[in-house]
Amino acid sequence: MSRGDQHKIMRIEREGLIKELEILYRKYFDRLGTLDLKEGDVAKLAQLFLNSQEAAITPLKEKIEEPILTKAPY
């Protein structure tokens, strides 16, 4: 398998994980409205979810956007 093929597979897997994480976080954000909590507690929980989502997804997106470096021929 060529290096280009390997990069393509890695990109596809990262993109798939990003999509699954976004679905999971959306599900939990939707649940916030159904919880019997005070408004302030919901806001705190929502902020934690946002921070967690950003920490999980940002590195994956950055890696996708990173240029592919190749070695110079010998």
mmCIF file with all atom_site columns, C-alpha atoms in Angstrom:
data_model
loop_
_atom_site.group_PDB
_atom_site.id
_atom_site.type_symbol
_atom_site.label_atom_id
_atom_site.label_alt_id
_atom_site.label_comp_id
_atom_site.label_asym_id
_atom_site.label_entity_id
_atom_site.label_seq_id
_atom_site.pdbx_PDB_ins_code
_atom_site.Cartn_x
_atom_site.Cartn_y
_atom_site.Cartn_z
_atom_site.occupancy
_atom_site.B_iso_or_equiv
_atom_site.pdbx_formal_charge
_atom_site.auth_seq_id
_atom_site.auth_comp_id
_atom_site.auth_asym_id
_atom_site.auth_atom_id
_atom_site.pdbx_PDB_model_num
ATOM 1  C CA . MET A 1 1  ? 0.000   0.000  0.000  1.00 0.00 ? 1  MET A CA 1
ATOM 2  C CA . SER A 1 2  ? 1.405   3.379  -0.952 1.00 0.00 ? 2  SER A CA 1
ATOM 3  C CA . ARG A 1 3  ? 1.977   6.151  1.549  1.00 0.00 ? 3  ARG A CA 1
ATOM 4  C CA . GLY A 1 4  ? -0.724  8.179  -0.220 1.00 0.00 ? 4  GLY A CA 1
ATOM 5  C CA . ASP A 1 5  ? -3.211  5.336  0.263  1.00 0.00 ? 5  ASP A CA 1
ATOM 6  C CA . GLN A 1 6  ? -2.301  5.142  3.937  1.00 0.00 ? 6  GLN A CA 1
ATOM 7  C CA . HIS A 1 7  ? -2.869  8.888  4.355  1.00 0.00 ? 7  HIS A CA 1
ATOM 8  C CA . LYS A 1 8  ? -6.236  8.575  2.630  1.00 0.00 ? 8  LYS A CA 1
ATOM 9  C CA . ILE A 1 9  ? -7.322  5.776  4.989  1.00 0.00 ? 9  ILE A CA 1
ATOM 10 C CA . MET A 1 10 ? -6.164  7.730  8.030  1.00 0.00 ? 10 MET A CA 1
ATOM 11 C CA . ARG A 1 11 ? -8.079  10.807 6.836  1.00 0.00 ? 11 ARG A CA 1
ATOM 12 C CA . ILE A 1 12 ? -11.251 8.786  6.265  1.00 0.00 ? 12 ILE A CA 1
ATOM 13 C CA . GLU A 1 13 ? -11.016 7.260  9.749  1.00 0.00 ? 13 GLU A CA 1
ATOM 14 C CA . ARG A 1 14 ? -10.472 10.651 11.415 1.00 0.00 ? 14 ARG A CA 1
ATOM 15 C CA . GLU A 1 15 ? -13.407 12.158 9.510  1.00 0.00 ? 15 GLU A CA 1
ATOM 16 C CA . GLY A 1 16 ? -15.595 9.211  10.531 1.00 0.00 ? 16 GLY A CA 1
ATOM 17 C CA . LEU A 1 17 ? -14.674 9.626  14.170 1.00 0.00 ? 17 LEU A CA 1
ATOM 18 C CA . ILE A 1 18 ? -15.410 13.354 14.002 1.00 0.00 ? 18 ILE A CA 1
ATOM 19 C CA . LYS A 1 19 ? -18.882 12.635 12.596 1.00 0.00 ? 19 LYS A CA 1
ATOM 20 C CA . GLU A 1 20 ? -19.608 10.048 15.284 1.00 0.00 ? 20 GLU A CA 1
ATOM 21 C CA . LEU A 1 21 ? -18.421 12.385 18.044 1.00 0.00 ? 21 LEU A CA 1
ATOM 22 C CA . GLU A 1 22 ? -20.578 15.221 16.698 1.00 0.00 ? 22 GLU A CA 1
ATOM 23 C CA . ILE A 1 23 ? -23.622 12.921 16.719 1.00 0.00 ? 23 ILE A CA 1
ATOM 24 C CA . LEU A 1 24 ? -22.860 11.814 20.281 1.00 0.00 ? 24 LEU A CA 1
ATOM 25 C CA . TYR A 1 25 ? -22.396 15.361 21.566 1.00 0.00 ? 25 TYR A CA 1
ATOM 26 C CA . ARG A 1 26 ? -25.576 16.526 19.806 1.00 0.00 ? 26 ARG A CA 1
ATOM 27 C CA . LYS A 1 27 ? -27.471 13.707 21.531 1.00 0.00 ? 27 LYS A CA 1
ATOM 28 C CA . TYR A 1 28 ? -26.229 14.831 24.945 1.00 0.00 ? 28 TYR A CA 1
ATOM 29 C CA . PHE A 1 29 ? -26.906 18.512 24.248 1.00 0.00 ? 29 PHE A CA 1
ATOM 30 C CA . ASP A 1 30 ? -30.474 17.577 23.294 1.00 0.00 ? 30 ASP A CA 1
ATOM 31 C CA . ARG A 1 31 ? -30.839 15.691 26.582 1.00 0.00 ? 31 ARG A CA 1
ATOM 32 C CA . LEU A 1 32 ? -29.932 18.781 28.588 1.00 0.00 ? 32 LEU A CA 1
ATOM 33 C CA . GLY A 1 33 ? -33.369 20.252 27.947 1.00 0.00 ? 33 GLY A CA 1
ATOM 34 C CA . THR A 1 34 ? -35.065 17.221 29.467 1.00 0.00 ? 34 THR A CA 1
ATOM 35 C CA . LEU A 1 35 ? -33.131 17.183 32.734 1.00 0.00 ? 35 LEU A CA 1
ATOM 36 C CA . ASP A 1 36 ? -34.762 18.364 35.936 1.00 0.00 ? 36 ASP A CA 1
ATOM 37 C CA . LEU A 1 37 ? -31.975 20.783 36.820 1.00 0.00 ? 37 LEU A CA 1
ATOM 38 C CA . LYS A 1 38 ? -31.742 24.468 37.643 1.00 0.00 ? 38 LYS A CA 1
ATOM 39 C CA . GLU A 1 39 ? -30.897 26.756 34.739 1.00 0.00 ? 39 GLU A CA 1
ATOM 40 C CA . GLY A 1 40 ? -27.444 27.499 36.159 1.00 0.00 ? 40 GLY A CA 1
ATOM 41 C CA . ASP A 1 41 ? -26.629 23.811 36.480 1.00 0.00 ? 41 ASP A CA 1
ATOM 42 C CA . VAL A 1 42 ? -27.710 23.163 32.898 1.00 0.00 ? 42 VAL A CA 1
ATOM 43 C CA . ALA A 1 43 ? -25.496 26.052 31.770 1.00 0.00 ? 43 ALA A CA 1
ATOM 44 C CA . LYS A 1 44 ? -22.501 24.612 33.659 1.00 0.00 ? 44 LYS A CA 1
ATOM 45 C CA . LEU A 1 45 ? -23.085 21.185 32.171 1.00 0.00 ? 45 LEU A CA 1
ATOM 46 C CA . ALA A 1 46 ? -23.492 22.645 28.687 1.00 0.00 ? 46 ALA A CA 1
ATOM 47 C CA . GLN A 1 47 ? -20.184 24.498 29.073 1.00 0.00 ? 47 GLN A CA 1
ATOM 48 C CA . LEU A 1 48 ? -18.459 21.288 30.149 1.00 0.00 ? 48 LEU A CA 1
ATOM 49 C CA . PHE A 1 49 ? -19.896 19.498 27.119 1.00 0.00 ? 49 PHE A CA 1
ATOM 50 C CA . LEU A 1 50 ? -18.674 22.296 24.825 1.00 0.00 ? 50 LEU A CA 1
ATOM 51 C CA . ASN A 1 51 ? -15.188 22.187 26.304 1.00 0.00 ? 51 ASN A CA 1
ATOM 52 C CA . SER A 1 52 ? -15.085 18.419 26.023 1.00 0.00 ? 52 SER A CA 1
ATOM 53 C CA . GLN A 1 53 ? -16.332 18.495 22.441 1.00 0.00 ? 53 GLN A CA 1
ATOM 54 C CA . GLU A 1 54 ? -13.725 21.052 21.425 1.00 0.00 ? 54 GLU A CA 1
ATOM 55 C CA . ALA A 1 55 ? -10.928 19.103 23.126 1.00 0.00 ? 55 ALA A CA 1
ATOM 56 C CA . ALA A 1 56 ? -11.988 15.889 21.394 1.00 0.00 ? 56 ALA A CA 1
ATOM 57 C CA . ILE A 1 57 ? -12.624 17.186 17.885 1.00 0.00 ? 57 ILE A CA 1
ATOM 58 C CA . THR A 1 58 ? -10.155 20.038 17.362 1.00 0.00 ? 58 THR A CA 1
ATOM 59 C CA . PRO A 1 59 ? -6.994  17.875 17.250 1.00 0.00 ? 59 PRO A CA 1
ATOM 60 C CA . LEU A 1 60 ? -8.663  15.544 14.750 1.00 0.00 ? 60 LEU A CA 1
ATOM 61 C CA . LYS A 1 61 ? -9.637  18.431 12.491 1.00 0.00 ? 61 LYS A CA 1
ATOM 62 C CA . GLU A 1 62 ? -6.197  20.013 12.735 1.00 0.00 ? 62 GLU A CA 1
ATOM 63 C CA . LYS A 1 63 ? -4.573  16.762 11.649 1.00 0.00 ? 63 LYS A CA 1
ATOM 64 C CA . ILE A 1 64 ? -6.888  16.533 8.625  1.00 0.00 ? 64 ILE A CA 1
ATOM 65 C CA . GLU A 1 65 ? -6.038  20.082 7.567  1.00 0.00 ? 65 GLU A CA 1
ATOM 66 C CA . GLU A 1 66 ? -2.307  19.508 8.045  1.00 0.00 ? 66 GLU A CA 1
ATOM 67 C CA . PRO A 1 67 ? -0.406  19.373 4.768  1.00 0.00 ? 67 PRO A CA 1
ATOM 68 C CA . ILE A 1 68 ? 1.066   16.052 3.751  1.00 0.00 ? 68 ILE A CA 1
ATOM 69 C CA . LEU A 1 69 ? 4.823   16.222 3.793  1.00 0.00 ? 69 LEU A CA 1
ATOM 70 C CA . THR A 1 70 ? 6.783   13.956 1.524  1.00 0.00 ? 70 THR A CA 1
ATOM 71 C CA . LYS A 1 71 ? 10.411  12.952 1.600  1.00 0.00 ? 71 LYS A CA 1
ATOM 72 C CA . ALA A 1 72 ? 12.780  14.176 -1.071 1.00 0.00 ? 72 ALA A CA 1
ATOM 73 C CA . PRO A 1 73 ? 13.996  11.428 -3.390 1.00 0.00 ? 73 PRO A CA 1
ATOM 74 C CA . TYR A 1 74 ? 17.514  10.161 -2.758 1.00 0.00 ? 74 TYR A CA 1
#
